[in-house]
Coordinates of C-alpha atoms in Angstrom, one line a residue:
M1336 CA -26.7 -10.5 15.2
T1337 CA -29.3 -12.2 13.0
E1338 CA -29.1 -12.9 9.3
V1339 CA -31.7 -10.2 8.7
D1340 CA -29.7 -7.6 10.6
V1341 CA -26.4 -8.4 8.9
L1342 CA -28.0 -8.3 5.4
A1343 CA -29.6 -5.0 6.3
V1344 CA -26.2 -3.5 7.1
A1345 CA -24.6 -5.1 4.0
E1346 CA -27.3 -3.5 1.9
T1347 CA -26.1 -0.1 3.0
W1348 CA -22.6 -0.9 1.7
R1349 CA -23.8 -1.8 -1.8
P1350 CA -22.0 0.6 -4.2
R1351 CA -24.2 3.5 -5.4
P1352 CA -22.1 5.8 -7.5
S1353 CA -23.2 9.4 -7.3
P1354 CA -24.3 11.1 -10.6
G1355 CA -21.4 12.9 -12.2
T1356 CA -18.7 11.2 -10.1
V1357 CA -15.6 10.3 -12.0
V1358 CA -14.7 6.7 -11.6
V1359 CA -11.0 6.0 -12.2
T1360 CA -10.3 2.5 -13.4
R1361 CA -7.4 1.1 -11.4
R1362 CA -4.4 -0.2 -13.3
L1363 CA -3.2 -3.3 -11.6
S1364 CA -2.5 -6.9 -12.4
L1365 CA -5.4 -9.1 -11.5
P1366 CA -6.0 -12.9 -11.9
E1367 CA -7.8 -13.9 -15.0
A1368 CA -10.8 -15.3 -13.1
L1369 CA -12.2 -15.7 -9.6
S1370 CA -12.3 -19.2 -8.1
E1371 CA -14.6 -20.8 -5.5
S1372 CA -11.6 -22.4 -3.8
V1373 CA -9.2 -19.4 -3.9
A1374 CA -9.8 -16.0 -2.3
L1375 CA -8.7 -12.8 -3.9
V1376 CA -6.9 -10.6 -1.3
V1377 CA -6.5 -6.8 -1.9
Q1378 CA -4.1 -5.1 0.4
G1379 CA -3.1 -1.5 0.7
V1380 CA -2.9 1.6 2.8
R1381 CA -6.1 3.0 4.2
R1382 CA -8.0 5.4 1.9
C1383 CA -6.0 4.4 -1.2
G1384 CA -9.2 3.2 -3.0
K1385 CA -9.7 -0.4 -2.0
S1386 CA -13.4 0.0 -1.3
T1387 CA -14.0 1.8 -4.7
L1388 CA -12.0 -1.0 -6.5
L1389 CA -14.5 -3.6 -5.4
P1390 CA -17.4 -2.6 -7.6
Q1391 CA -14.9 -2.4 -10.5
L1392 CA -14.2 -6.1 -9.9
V1393 CA -17.9 -6.9 -10.4
T1394 CA -17.6 -5.5 -14.0
R1395 CA -14.1 -7.0 -14.5
Y1396 CA -15.3 -10.5 -13.7
G1397 CA -18.8 -10.3 -15.3
L1398 CA -20.6 -10.8 -12.0
K1399 CA -24.3 -10.1 -11.5
E1400 CA -24.7 -7.1 -9.2
A1401 CA -27.7 -8.6 -7.5
H1402 CA -25.6 -11.7 -6.6
C1403 CA -22.8 -9.6 -4.9
A1404 CA -22.8 -8.8 -1.2
F1405 CA -20.6 -6.0 0.2
L1406 CA -19.7 -5.5 3.9
N1407 CA -17.2 -3.3 5.6
L1408 CA -16.3 -5.0 8.9
E1409 CA -15.3 -1.7 10.5
D1410 CA -18.9 -0.6 10.4
P1411 CA -19.6 0.5 14.0
R1412 CA -23.0 -1.3 13.8
L1413 CA -21.1 -4.5 13.8
S1414 CA -18.7 -3.7 16.6
N1415 CA -20.4 -6.0 19.2
A1416 CA -20.6 -8.9 16.8
L1417 CA -17.2 -9.2 15.3
A1418 CA -16.7 -13.0 15.3
Y1419 CA -17.0 -15.7 12.7
P1420 CA -20.8 -16.3 13.3
L1421 CA -21.3 -12.8 11.8
L1422 CA -19.6 -13.9 8.6
D1423 CA -21.7 -17.1 8.6
A1424 CA -24.9 -15.0 9.0
L1425 CA -23.9 -12.9 6.0
V1426 CA -23.1 -15.8 3.7
D1427 CA -25.9 -18.1 4.8
G1428 CA -28.5 -15.3 4.8
F1429 CA -27.5 -14.1 1.3
R1430 CA -27.4 -17.7 0.0
G1431 CA -30.9 -18.2 1.5
R1432 CA -32.1 -15.3 -0.6
H1433 CA -30.7 -16.6 -3.9
G1434 CA -30.9 -20.4 -3.6
P1435 CA -28.2 -23.1 -3.6
E1436 CA -27.4 -22.9 -7.3
A1437 CA -26.6 -19.2 -7.5
R1438 CA -23.0 -18.1 -8.1
L1439 CA -22.6 -15.5 -5.3
A1440 CA -19.7 -13.1 -4.6
F1441 CA -18.8 -11.7 -1.2
F1442 CA -16.7 -8.6 -0.9
L1443 CA -15.5 -8.3 2.7
D1444 CA -13.7 -5.0 3.4
E1445 CA -11.2 -4.6 6.2
I1446 CA -11.7 -8.2 7.2
Q1447 CA -8.9 -8.1 9.8
A1448 CA -11.5 -6.6 12.2
V1449 CA -12.9 -10.1 12.7
P1450 CA -10.7 -12.4 14.9
G1451 CA -10.3 -15.8 13.5
W1452 CA -11.6 -14.9 10.1
E1453 CA -8.7 -16.8 8.4
R1454 CA -9.8 -20.2 9.6
W1455 CA -13.4 -19.3 8.8
L1456 CA -12.5 -18.5 5.3
R1457 CA -10.3 -21.6 4.9
A1458 CA -13.3 -23.8 5.9
R1459 CA -15.5 -22.0 3.4
L1460 CA -12.9 -22.4 0.6
D1461 CA -12.4 -26.1 1.4
R1462 CA -16.2 -26.7 0.9
P1463 CA -17.0 -24.7 -2.3
D1464 CA -20.7 -24.0 -2.8
G1465 CA -20.7 -21.5 -5.6
S1466 CA -19.5 -18.6 -3.4
L1467 CA -16.6 -16.3 -4.4
F1468 CA -14.7 -14.3 -1.8
V1469 CA -12.8 -11.0 -2.3
I1470 CA -11.3 -9.6 0.9
T1471 CA -9.4 -6.4 1.7
G1472 CA -7.1 -5.3 4.4
S1473 CA -5.0 -2.3 5.3
N1474 CA -2.2 -4.3 6.9
A1475 CA 0.6 -6.0 5.0
S1476 CA 0.8 -8.7 7.7
L1477 CA -2.7 -9.8 6.8
L1478 CA -1.3 -12.9 5.2
S1479 CA 1.9 -13.4 7.1
G1480 CA 2.8 -16.0 9.8
E1481 CA 0.1 -18.3 10.9
L1482 CA -2.4 -16.7 8.6
G1483 CA -0.3 -17.5 5.5
T1484 CA -0.1 -21.1 6.7
V1485 CA -3.8 -21.4 7.2
L1486 CA -4.5 -20.1 3.7
T1487 CA -1.6 -21.6 1.8
G1488 CA -2.7 -22.3 -1.7
R1489 CA -6.1 -20.7 -1.0
H1490 CA -5.4 -17.0 -1.8
L1491 CA -4.0 -14.7 -4.5
T1492 CA -2.8 -11.3 -3.3
V1493 CA -2.7 -8.0 -5.1
E1494 CA -1.4 -4.7 -3.7
L1495 CA -3.2 -1.4 -4.2
F1496 CA -1.5 2.0 -3.8
P1497 CA -2.6 5.6 -4.1
F1498 CA -3.1 6.7 -7.7
D1499 CA -0.1 6.7 -10.1
L1500 CA 0.3 9.6 -12.5
D1501 CA -1.9 8.2 -15.2
E1502 CA -4.7 7.4 -12.7
A1503 CA -4.4 10.8 -11.1
R1504 CA -4.7 12.4 -14.6
D1505 CA -7.9 10.4 -15.2
L1506 CA -9.3 12.3 -12.2
V1507 CA -7.6 15.6 -12.8
P1508 CA -6.9 15.8 -16.5
D1509 CA -4.6 18.9 -16.5
L1510 CA -2.5 17.7 -13.6
T1511 CA 1.2 18.4 -14.1
V1512 CA 4.1 16.2 -12.9
A1513 CA 5.1 18.9 -10.5
Q1514 CA 1.6 19.0 -9.0
F1515 CA 1.4 15.2 -8.8
I1516 CA 4.8 15.0 -7.0
E1517 CA 3.7 17.7 -4.6
N1518 CA 0.2 16.3 -3.9
G1519 CA 0.6 12.6 -4.3
G1520 CA -2.1 10.1 -5.3
F1521 CA -4.6 9.7 -2.6
P1522 CA -7.9 9.9 -4.6
E1523 CA -10.2 12.1 -2.5
P1524 CA -7.6 14.8 -1.6
L1525 CA -6.8 15.3 -5.3
R1526 CA -10.3 16.5 -6.0
S1527 CA -11.0 18.3 -2.7
P1528 CA -10.3 21.9 -1.8
D1529 CA -9.4 20.6 1.7
G1530 CA -6.9 18.1 0.3
D1531 CA -4.2 18.8 2.9
R1532 CA -6.6 18.6 5.8
L1533 CA -7.7 15.1 4.5
R1534 CA -4.1 14.0 4.2
R1535 CA -3.4 15.0 7.8
E1536 CA -6.5 13.1 8.9
Y1537 CA -5.4 10.1 6.9
F1538 CA -2.0 10.1 8.7
H1539 CA -3.7 10.4 12.1
D1540 CA -6.2 7.6 11.3
I1541 CA -3.4 5.2 10.1
V1542 CA -1.2 5.9 13.1
E1543 CA -4.1 5.4 15.5
R1544 CA -6.1 2.6 14.0
D1545 CA -3.5 0.6 12.0
I1546 CA -0.4 1.1 14.2
R1547 CA -0.9 2.2 17.8
E1548 CA -3.9 0.0 18.5
R1549 CA -2.3 -3.0 16.9
I1550 CA 1.0 -2.8 18.8
G1551 CA -0.6 -1.7 22.0
A1552 CA 1.4 1.6 22.4
R1553 CA 0.2 3.6 25.4
S1554 CA 0.9 6.9 23.8
S1555 CA 0.8 8.2 20.2
R1556 CA 3.4 10.9 20.8
P1557 CA 6.6 8.9 20.6
L1558 CA 5.2 6.9 17.7
R1559 CA 4.3 10.0 15.8
Q1560 CA 7.8 11.4 16.5
V1561 CA 9.5 8.3 15.2
L1562 CA 7.4 8.3 12.0
Q1563 CA 7.8 12.1 11.5
M1564 CA 11.6 11.6 11.7
A1565 CA 11.5 8.7 9.3
Y1566 CA 9.5 10.9 6.8
E1567 CA 12.0 13.8 7.4
A1568 CA 14.9 11.4 6.6
T1569 CA 13.4 10.2 3.3
G1570 CA 16.1 8.9 1.0
S1571 CA 18.8 8.7 3.7
E1572 CA 20.0 5.8 5.8
L1573 CA 18.0 5.8 9.0
S1574 CA 19.8 5.4 12.3
L1575 CA 17.5 3.7 14.8
R1576 CA 20.0 4.6 17.6
R1577 CA 19.8 8.3 16.7
I1578 CA 16.0 8.3 16.6
A1579 CA 15.8 6.4 19.9
G1580 CA 18.0 9.0 21.6
A1581 CA 16.0 11.9 20.2
V1582 CA 12.6 10.5 21.1
G1583 CA 13.7 8.9 24.4
V1584 CA 12.7 5.3 23.7
A1585 CA 14.5 2.0 23.3
I1586 CA 16.1 1.1 20.0
D1587 CA 14.0 -2.0 19.8
T1588 CA 10.9 0.2 20.2
V1589 CA 11.9 2.3 17.3
G1590 CA 12.4 -0.8 15.2
A1591 CA 8.9 -2.1 16.3
Y1592 CA 7.3 1.2 15.4
L1593 CA 8.9 1.2 11.9
E1594 CA 7.9 -2.4 11.3
A1595 CA 4.3 -1.7 12.3
A1596 CA 4.3 1.3 10.0
E1597 CA 5.6 -0.8 7.1
N1598 CA 2.8 -3.3 7.8
A1599 CA 0.3 -0.5 7.7
Y1600 CA 1.7 0.6 4.3
L1601 CA 2.6 4.0 5.8
L1602 CA 6.2 3.7 4.7
F1603 CA 8.5 1.2 3.0
G1604 CA 12.0 0.1 4.0
V1605 CA 14.6 -0.1 1.2
P1606 CA 17.7 -2.2 2.0
F1607 CA 21.3 -1.9 0.9
F1608 CA 22.1 -3.6 -2.4
A1609 CA 24.3 -6.6 -2.0
F1610 CA 24.1 -10.3 -3.1
S1611 CA 24.9 -11.3 0.5
E1612 CA 22.0 -11.1 3.0
R1613 CA 24.6 -10.6 5.7
K1614 CA 25.9 -7.5 3.9
R1615 CA 22.3 -6.2 3.4
A1616 CA 21.5 -6.7 7.0
H1617 CA 24.7 -4.9 8.1
R1618 CA 23.6 -1.6 6.6
S1619 CA 20.7 0.6 7.7
K1620 CA 17.6 0.9 5.5
K1621 CA 16.3 3.9 3.8
Y1622 CA 12.6 4.6 4.2
Y1623 CA 10.1 6.2 1.8
P1624 CA 6.5 7.3 2.6
V1625 CA 3.6 5.7 0.8
D1626 CA 2.7 9.0 -0.8
S1627 CA 4.6 12.2 -1.5
G1628 CA 1.7 14.4 -0.6
L1629 CA 1.3 12.7 2.7
R1630 CA 4.9 13.3 3.4
R1631 CA 4.6 17.0 2.6
V1632 CA 1.9 17.6 5.2
V1633 CA 3.7 15.5 7.9
V1634 CA 7.2 17.0 7.8
T1635 CA 8.3 20.4 9.0
P1636 CA 8.4 23.2 6.5
S1637 CA 12.2 23.0 6.3
G1638 CA 11.8 19.3 5.3
R1639 CA 9.7 20.0 2.3
D1640 CA 12.4 19.3 -0.2
R1641 CA 11.4 18.9 -3.9
G1642 CA 14.3 16.5 -4.4
K1643 CA 13.0 14.2 -1.7
S1644 CA 9.4 14.5 -3.1
L1645 CA 10.6 13.4 -6.5
E1646 CA 12.7 10.6 -5.1
T1647 CA 9.6 9.4 -3.1
A1648 CA 7.4 9.5 -6.2
T1649 CA 10.1 7.6 -8.2
Y1650 CA 10.4 4.9 -5.5
L1651 CA 6.6 4.4 -5.5
A1652 CA 6.5 4.2 -9.3
L1653 CA 9.2 1.5 -9.1
R1654 CA 7.5 -0.2 -6.1
R1655 CA 4.4 -0.7 -8.2
R1656 CA 6.4 -2.5 -10.9
F1657 CA 9.2 -4.4 -9.1
D1658 CA 9.6 -6.5 -6.0
D1659 CA 13.3 -6.1 -5.4
I1660 CA 14.4 -2.5 -4.9
C1661 CA 17.5 -1.5 -3.0
Y1662 CA 19.9 1.4 -2.8
W1663 CA 23.7 1.4 -3.0
R1664 CA 26.3 3.5 -1.2
G1665 CA 30.1 3.4 -1.8
K1666 CA 32.0 6.3 -3.2
G1667 CA 28.7 8.2 -3.5
E1668 CA 25.2 6.8 -3.6
V1669 CA 22.9 5.2 -6.2
D1670 CA 19.4 6.1 -5.3
F1671 CA 17.8 2.8 -6.4
V1672 CA 19.0 -0.5 -7.7
V1673 CA 16.3 -2.7 -9.2
Q1674 CA 16.8 -6.5 -9.8
H1675 CA 14.3 -7.9 -12.3
E1676 CA 14.5 -11.0 -14.5
G1677 CA 18.2 -11.4 -13.9
R1678 CA 19.1 -7.8 -14.7
I1679 CA 20.4 -5.1 -12.4
T1680 CA 19.4 -1.5 -13.2
P1681 CA 20.6 1.6 -11.3
Y1682 CA 18.4 4.6 -11.1
Q1683 CA 19.5 8.1 -10.2
V1684 CA 17.0 10.8 -9.3
T1685 CA 17.9 14.4 -9.9
L1686 CA 16.2 17.8 -10.3
G1687 CA 18.7 18.6 -13.1
A1688 CA 18.2 18.8 -16.8
P1689 CA 16.6 15.8 -18.7
G1690 CA 19.2 13.2 -19.6
G1691 CA 21.9 15.0 -17.6
A1692 CA 23.7 13.9 -14.5
E1693 CA 25.3 15.9 -11.7
P1694 CA 29.0 15.1 -11.1
R1695 CA 28.2 13.3 -7.8
H1696 CA 25.8 11.0 -9.6
E1697 CA 28.4 10.1 -12.2
A1698 CA 31.0 9.5 -9.5
A1699 CA 28.6 7.2 -7.6
L1700 CA 27.7 5.3 -10.8
S1701 CA 31.4 4.8 -11.7
A1702 CA 32.1 3.3 -8.3
F1703 CA 28.9 1.1 -8.6
Y1704 CA 30.0 -0.2 -12.0
E1705 CA 33.4 -1.1 -10.7
Q1706 CA 31.7 -3.5 -8.2
H1707 CA 28.9 -4.5 -10.6
P1708 CA 30.1 -4.3 -14.2
Q1709 CA 27.2 -6.5 -15.3
A1710 CA 24.6 -3.9 -14.4
E1711 CA 22.5 -2.3 -17.1
E1712 CA 22.8 1.3 -18.2
A1713 CA 21.7 3.8 -15.5
V1714 CA 18.3 5.5 -15.8
F1715 CA 18.2 9.1 -14.8
V1716 CA 14.8 10.4 -13.4
T1717 CA 13.9 14.1 -13.5
E1718 CA 10.6 16.0 -13.3
D1719 CA 10.8 16.2 -17.1
T1720 CA 11.4 12.5 -17.7
F1721 CA 9.2 11.1 -14.9
A1722 CA 6.0 10.9 -17.0
D1723 CA 7.7 9.1 -19.8
L1724 CA 9.4 6.6 -17.6
F1725 CA 6.5 5.8 -15.3
S1726 CA 3.3 6.3 -17.4

């Protein structure tokens, strides 16, 4: 593909906001400035708003729009040219238009579609020429393993999730907490009369494009069954052996499916809280979906539990803020245990009255404090307190 061809495709990806479209400014921690020698990497689940974040970065970093090139590497027009020469053609062609002294920015969406892109990018970053690179991907393994080694010291990563409550209210001002918990935060479904249809399509696309194709699964059916069972079991310890028996696949296969789903940001594993890694590994994980609305359209009607939806929304709110989130089970269960800046804080999620606690929650916390007396005072999350805690 020639430079002219690549630039023509890139031009069609230049952001052109439609009149009257509400643009929600995303609330996430970003580096103070972009660097010619360090790429900014934005990772997150498909359809969470990575592509619409990119033009916001133009404003955020004071870039000239005419000096910014945008390209989605999953564009079907590029499917026969997905190799590093395609990226060279874009950068060299755009540089040729603006001259050697211009400060240019390249926004490369879904870059994992190009084999070998990491070494190409490392070579570019090692020879700075006034070009800035922002890349996105819908897989958490984008910068793991060999790739992380290739780009050591050459990238900063931020994670993007579906809207939180405040962002969702920027789009739908009269949105209640109950509506947010039911519908989740995927941007487009929130404003569409076909929201649930879009959510089902998202689940299908993520399973097919970001999981099945990547792991080379022959059939989608067992993969879907495993993921549906994981969604049904939200908030409970997940037995891989039980799922394997129900679906008719090997235990290792179930584990591979769940790992691939985590990499695709379709769900998140939460380990048992213990200071010993051996003790953590000995207990099963709990799993939470990336979006409470997505969970609702995937599980069976009997699995649409308001308590699990609130617990999912609470986990996601914590996940945006903290890196180390666990659960604890002894004489009862503590839904979440957060370790942050040397402090340990237990969280209990309940549909009860604000500030109240069910007897089972109090019993679980009492047992937890017996083992961890240094922990902070417990935080109780209800539908009535959710907005105050996580806005």
